[in-house]
Amino acid sequence: MVLLGAPGCGKGTQAEIVSQRLEIPAISTGDMLRRAVEEGSELGQRVQSIMVAGGLVDDDTMAEVVRDRLGREDARRGFLLDGYPRTLDQADTLEEILAEQDRGLDAVIHLDVPEAELVRRALARQRADDREETIKERLRLYHEKTEPLIGYYEARGLLRRVDGFQSIDRVAADLLAVA
Ligand code: B4P
């Protein structure tokens, strides 16, 4: 499964809950990249300035990260991707990676939250990339690069919509009902 939504829509929060309930790993590309930055690995050094500025890491780097992660033992039974794909190229790449492994997606869930609420949540969160101008850049990139994925997955019959502007428990219940 894939969780799709704007920065701050609650993908990470919900991915944890669904992962526990369905007993599949939640794979957050944002968390993986933040860990790489903290560890100062070669990948971390490459992506740090992009993330702080609210930009998107290039598609080839992300393909490497995701191909490696989906190939691990614990993802064999299923997985929940949080934050990937974020561009149409990444969506095509994901299809290729899964085809190589003889499997495909069951569902893509769009968590829908009004823009004013997204900004409010991100400002309350205070992560290194949660300054106001960075949040605006991440939202701009979301509209330009990631929103087209909604139509992409709708055309493939995979899209499910969930109202993300409710309590965390209600969002989780709606999500599990369509997962
Ligand atoms: P992410 O880590 O994916 O960051 P995000 O989209 O901002 O977070 P998310 O939507 O998960 O929100 P959360 O649950 O925390 O990416 C960070 C960066 O990594 C990107 O900007 C980019 O640079 C890079 N990156 C990652 N993936 C990439 C890719 N595929 N390609 C290229 N670059 C990539 O929730 C936000 C806040 O809201 C939390 O504080 C939470 O407590 C609160 N909240 C959640 N649900 C709520 C609810 N129902 N009600 C009220 N508050 C709620």
Tab-separated table of C-alpha atoms and ligand atoms in Angstrom:
chain	number	residue	atom	x	y	z
A	1	MET	CA	0.000	0.000	0.000
A	2	VAL	CA	0.963	3.619	-0.482
A	3	LEU	CA	-0.039	6.594	1.687
A	4	LEU	CA	-0.260	9.761	-0.378
A	5	GLY	CA	-0.746	13.302	0.876
A	6	ALA	CA	0.669	16.785	1.370
A	7	PRO	CA	3.500	17.457	3.855
A	8	GLY	CA	2.042	17.439	7.348
A	9	CYS	CA	-1.164	15.593	6.384
A	10	GLY	CA	-0.371	12.921	8.970
A	11	LYS	CA	1.140	10.213	6.752
A	12	GLY	CA	3.809	9.340	9.320
A	13	THR	CA	1.323	9.328	12.213
A	14	GLN	CA	-1.112	7.034	10.385
A	15	ALA	CA	1.577	4.806	8.874
A	16	GLU	CA	2.673	3.810	12.408
A	17	ILE	CA	-0.880	2.863	13.414
A	18	VAL	CA	-1.688	0.912	10.232
A	19	SER	CA	1.674	-0.841	10.344
A	20	GLN	CA	0.959	-2.157	13.844
A	21	ARG	CA	-2.605	-3.187	13.040
A	22	LEU	CA	-1.806	-4.946	9.768
A	23	GLU	CA	1.604	-6.218	10.919
A	24	ILE	CA	3.451	-4.901	7.893
A	25	PRO	CA	6.426	-2.493	7.986
A	26	ALA	CA	5.784	1.251	7.582
A	27	ILE	CA	8.461	2.500	5.224
A	28	SER	CA	8.892	6.263	5.523
A	29	THR	CA	11.368	7.673	3.029
A	30	GLY	CA	11.433	10.927	5.048
A	31	ASP	CA	12.454	9.020	8.213
A	32	MET	CA	15.063	7.013	6.298
A	33	LEU	CA	16.604	10.179	4.877
A	34	ARG	CA	16.536	11.974	8.256
A	35	ARG	CA	18.317	8.970	9.818
A	36	ALA	CA	20.954	9.048	7.073
A	37	VAL	CA	21.540	12.762	7.783
A	38	GLU	CA	21.866	12.115	11.536
A	39	GLU	CA	24.329	9.281	10.932
A	40	GLY	CA	26.345	11.451	8.525
A	41	SER	CA	26.408	8.634	5.928
A	42	GLU	CA	27.317	9.289	2.297
A	43	LEU	CA	23.584	9.408	1.456
A	44	GLY	CA	22.926	11.754	4.391
A	45	GLN	CA	25.617	14.194	3.266
A	46	ARG	CA	24.194	14.175	-0.262
A	47	VAL	CA	20.592	14.972	0.778
A	48	GLN	CA	20.975	17.224	3.833
A	49	SER	CA	20.930	20.630	2.122
A	50	ILE	CA	18.032	19.587	-0.153
A	51	MET	CA	15.893	18.546	2.811
A	52	VAL	CA	16.608	21.647	4.882
A	53	ALA	CA	15.524	23.786	1.905
A	54	GLY	CA	12.297	21.780	1.490
A	55	GLY	CA	13.361	20.399	-1.907
A	56	LEU	CA	12.882	16.900	-3.297
A	57	VAL	CA	15.756	14.436	-3.358
A	58	ASP	CA	16.438	13.279	-6.938
A	59	ASP	CA	14.472	10.317	-8.322
A	60	ASP	CA	17.525	8.076	-8.939
A	61	THR	CA	18.700	8.356	-5.327
A	62	MET	CA	15.188	7.618	-4.061
A	63	ALA	CA	14.909	4.597	-6.406
A	64	GLU	CA	18.077	3.140	-4.850
A	65	VAL	CA	16.795	3.693	-1.307
A	66	VAL	CA	13.363	2.160	-2.005
A	67	ARG	CA	14.586	-0.778	-4.114
A	68	ASP	CA	16.940	-1.779	-1.315
A	69	ARG	CA	14.293	-1.407	1.417
A	70	LEU	CA	11.528	-3.307	-0.426
A	71	GLY	CA	13.926	-6.159	-1.111
A	72	ARG	CA	14.377	-6.903	2.593
A	73	GLU	CA	12.853	-9.927	4.266
A	74	ASP	CA	10.332	-8.062	6.461
A	75	ALA	CA	8.692	-6.388	3.434
A	76	ARG	CA	7.986	-9.666	1.689
A	77	ARG	CA	4.482	-10.145	3.172
A	78	GLY	CA	3.468	-6.553	2.478
A	79	PHE	CA	4.430	-2.959	3.250
A	80	LEU	CA	3.055	0.526	3.684
A	81	LEU	CA	4.998	3.218	1.860
A	82	ASP	CA	4.814	6.677	3.454
A	83	GLY	CA	6.254	9.530	1.378
A	84	TYR	CA	7.097	7.533	-1.748
A	85	PRO	CA	6.316	7.964	-4.605
A	86	ARG	CA	6.300	11.766	-4.723
A	87	THR	CA	6.687	12.304	-8.503
A	88	LEU	CA	5.282	10.609	-11.620
A	89	ASP	CA	8.753	9.236	-12.405
A	90	GLN	CA	8.935	7.724	-8.920
A	91	ALA	CA	5.507	6.124	-9.468
A	92	ASP	CA	6.736	4.505	-12.712
A	93	THR	CA	9.899	3.348	-10.928
A	94	LEU	CA	7.880	1.825	-8.093
A	95	GLU	CA	5.829	-0.126	-10.627
A	96	GLU	CA	9.087	-1.443	-12.143
A	97	ILE	CA	10.582	-2.381	-8.763
A	98	LEU	CA	7.423	-4.278	-7.780
A	99	ALA	CA	7.206	-5.998	-11.175
A	100	GLU	CA	10.822	-7.181	-10.699
A	101	GLN	CA	9.602	-8.759	-7.444
A	102	ASP	CA	6.474	-10.225	-9.090
A	103	ARG	CA	3.969	-8.174	-7.148
A	104	GLY	CA	1.962	-4.966	-7.327
A	105	LEU	CA	0.098	-2.390	-5.224
A	106	ASP	CA	-3.263	-3.209	-3.599
A	107	ALA	CA	-4.254	0.360	-2.701
A	108	VAL	CA	-3.095	3.973	-2.701
A	109	ILE	CA	-4.712	6.035	0.036
A	110	HIS	CA	-4.932	9.803	-0.315
A	111	LEU	CA	-5.076	11.597	3.042
A	112	ASP	CA	-6.851	14.860	2.349
A	113	VAL	CA	-6.270	17.888	4.670
A	114	PRO	CA	-6.992	21.625	4.033
A	115	GLU	CA	-3.894	23.734	3.372
A	116	ALA	CA	-4.289	26.076	6.389
A	117	GLU	CA	-4.321	23.030	8.690
A	118	LEU	CA	-1.182	21.620	7.012
A	119	VAL	CA	0.734	24.818	7.772
A	120	ARG	CA	-0.588	24.909	11.347
A	121	ARG	CA	0.532	21.316	12.021
A	122	ALA	CA	3.963	21.753	10.486
A	123	LEU	CA	4.612	24.944	12.483
A	124	ALA	CA	3.566	23.131	15.664
A	125	ARG	CA	5.924	20.226	14.896
A	126	GLN	CA	9.226	22.203	14.792
A	127	ARG	CA	11.329	19.803	12.750
A	128	ALA	CA	14.524	21.208	11.099
A	129	ASP	CA	12.619	21.595	7.795
A	130	ASP	CA	9.496	23.127	9.395
A	131	ARG	CA	10.354	26.835	9.051
A	132	GLU	CA	7.561	28.812	7.385
A	133	GLU	CA	9.347	29.461	4.055
A	134	THR	CA	10.433	25.805	3.843
A	135	ILE	CA	6.880	24.615	4.500
A	136	LYS	CA	5.639	26.867	1.655
A	137	GLU	CA	8.260	25.410	-0.704
A	138	ARG	CA	7.302	21.851	0.259
A	139	LEU	CA	3.620	22.642	-0.377
A	140	ARG	CA	4.426	24.252	-3.738
A	141	LEU	CA	6.381	21.159	-4.773
A	142	TYR	CA	3.560	18.938	-3.545
A	143	HIS	CA	1.036	20.684	-5.823
A	144	GLU	CA	3.418	20.650	-8.789
A	145	LYS	CA	5.003	17.199	-8.524
A	146	THR	CA	2.971	14.965	-6.206
A	147	GLU	CA	-0.684	15.943	-6.729
A	148	PRO	CA	-0.687	14.521	-10.299
A	149	LEU	CA	-0.264	11.086	-8.683
A	150	ILE	CA	-3.886	11.247	-7.527
A	151	GLY	CA	-5.073	11.052	-11.157
A	152	TYR	CA	-2.360	8.527	-12.020
A	153	TYR	CA	-3.594	6.053	-9.388
A	154	GLU	CA	-7.272	6.876	-9.946
A	155	ALA	CA	-6.825	5.805	-13.592
A	156	ARG	CA	-5.387	2.500	-12.344
A	157	GLY	CA	-8.366	1.915	-10.031
A	158	LEU	CA	-6.140	1.950	-6.938
A	159	LEU	CA	-7.068	5.261	-5.310
A	160	ARG	CA	-8.974	5.492	-2.004
A	161	ARG	CA	-9.705	8.835	-0.332
A	162	VAL	CA	-9.696	9.465	3.414
A	163	ASP	CA	-10.562	12.741	5.177
A	164	GLY	CA	-7.419	13.565	7.172
A	165	PHE	CA	-8.974	16.579	8.932
A	166	GLN	CA	-10.411	14.584	11.844
A	167	SER	CA	-8.990	13.202	15.083
A	168	ILE	CA	-6.051	10.794	14.704
A	169	ASP	CA	-8.272	7.875	15.830
A	170	ARG	CA	-11.047	8.672	13.355
A	171	VAL	CA	-8.590	9.024	10.474
A	172	ALA	CA	-7.048	5.673	11.451
A	173	ALA	CA	-10.463	3.969	11.561
A	174	ASP	CA	-11.425	5.332	8.113
A	175	LEU	CA	-8.056	4.320	6.749
A	176	LEU	CA	-8.228	0.764	8.037
A	177	ALA	CA	-11.725	0.470	6.572
A	178	VAL	CA	-10.459	1.112	3.029
A	179	ALA	CA	-7.027	-0.562	3.356
B	1	B4P	P1	8.363	13.484	5.115
B	1	B4P	O1	9.025	12.885	6.290
B	1	B4P	O2	7.564	12.554	4.258
B	1	B4P	O3	7.523	14.689	5.724
B	1	B4P	P2	6.016	15.220	5.729
B	1	B4P	O4	5.366	14.910	4.410
B	1	B4P	O5	6.114	16.630	6.136
B	1	B4P	O6	5.300	14.478	6.958
B	1	B4P	P3	3.920	13.685	7.243
B	1	B4P	O7	2.854	13.923	6.246
B	1	B4P	O8	4.391	12.287	7.461
B	1	B4P	O9	3.340	14.304	8.583
B	1	B4P	P4	3.225	13.791	10.117
B	1	B4P	O10	2.566	12.470	10.250
B	1	B4P	O11	4.576	13.960	10.736
B	1	B4P	O12	9.461	14.166	4.146
B	1	B4P	C1	10.467	15.068	4.580
B	1	B4P	C2	11.428	15.457	3.420
B	1	B4P	O13	12.171	14.291	2.963
B	1	B4P	C3	10.816	15.996	2.137
B	1	B4P	O14	10.517	17.377	2.229
B	1	B4P	C4	11.933	15.699	1.095
B	1	B4P	O15	12.971	16.624	1.172
B	1	B4P	C5	12.451	14.363	1.554
B	1	B4P	N1	11.786	13.225	0.879
B	1	B4P	C6	11.045	12.255	1.517
B	1	B4P	N2	10.557	11.366	0.621
B	1	B4P	C7	10.984	11.780	-0.624
B	1	B4P	C8	10.776	11.303	-1.951
B	1	B4P	N3	10.015	10.214	-2.203
B	1	B4P	N4	11.341	11.984	-2.983
B	1	B4P	C9	12.100	13.052	-2.765
B	1	B4P	N5	12.329	13.573	-1.527
B	1	B4P	C10	11.780	12.953	-0.459
B	1	B4P	O16	2.191	14.828	10.727
B	1	B4P	C11	2.484	16.199	10.826
B	1	B4P	C12	2.060	16.742	12.192
B	1	B4P	O17	0.632	16.755	12.327
B	1	B4P	C13	2.574	15.928	13.375
B	1	B4P	O18	3.125	16.826	14.299
B	1	B4P	C14	1.334	15.224	13.964
B	1	B4P	O19	1.369	15.127	15.375
B	1	B4P	C15	0.200	16.123	13.533
B	1	B4P	N6	-1.008	15.343	13.195
B	1	B4P	C16	-1.057	14.191	12.491
B	1	B4P	N7	-2.331	13.758	12.343
B	1	B4P	C17	-3.119	14.701	12.953
B	1	B4P	C18	-4.546	14.845	13.148
B	1	B4P	N8	-5.420	13.944	12.668
B	1	B4P	N9	-4.993	15.935	13.798
B	1	B4P	C19	-4.117	16.858	14.289
B	1	B4P	N10	-2.766	16.776	14.164
B	1	B4P	C20	-2.269	15.709	13.503
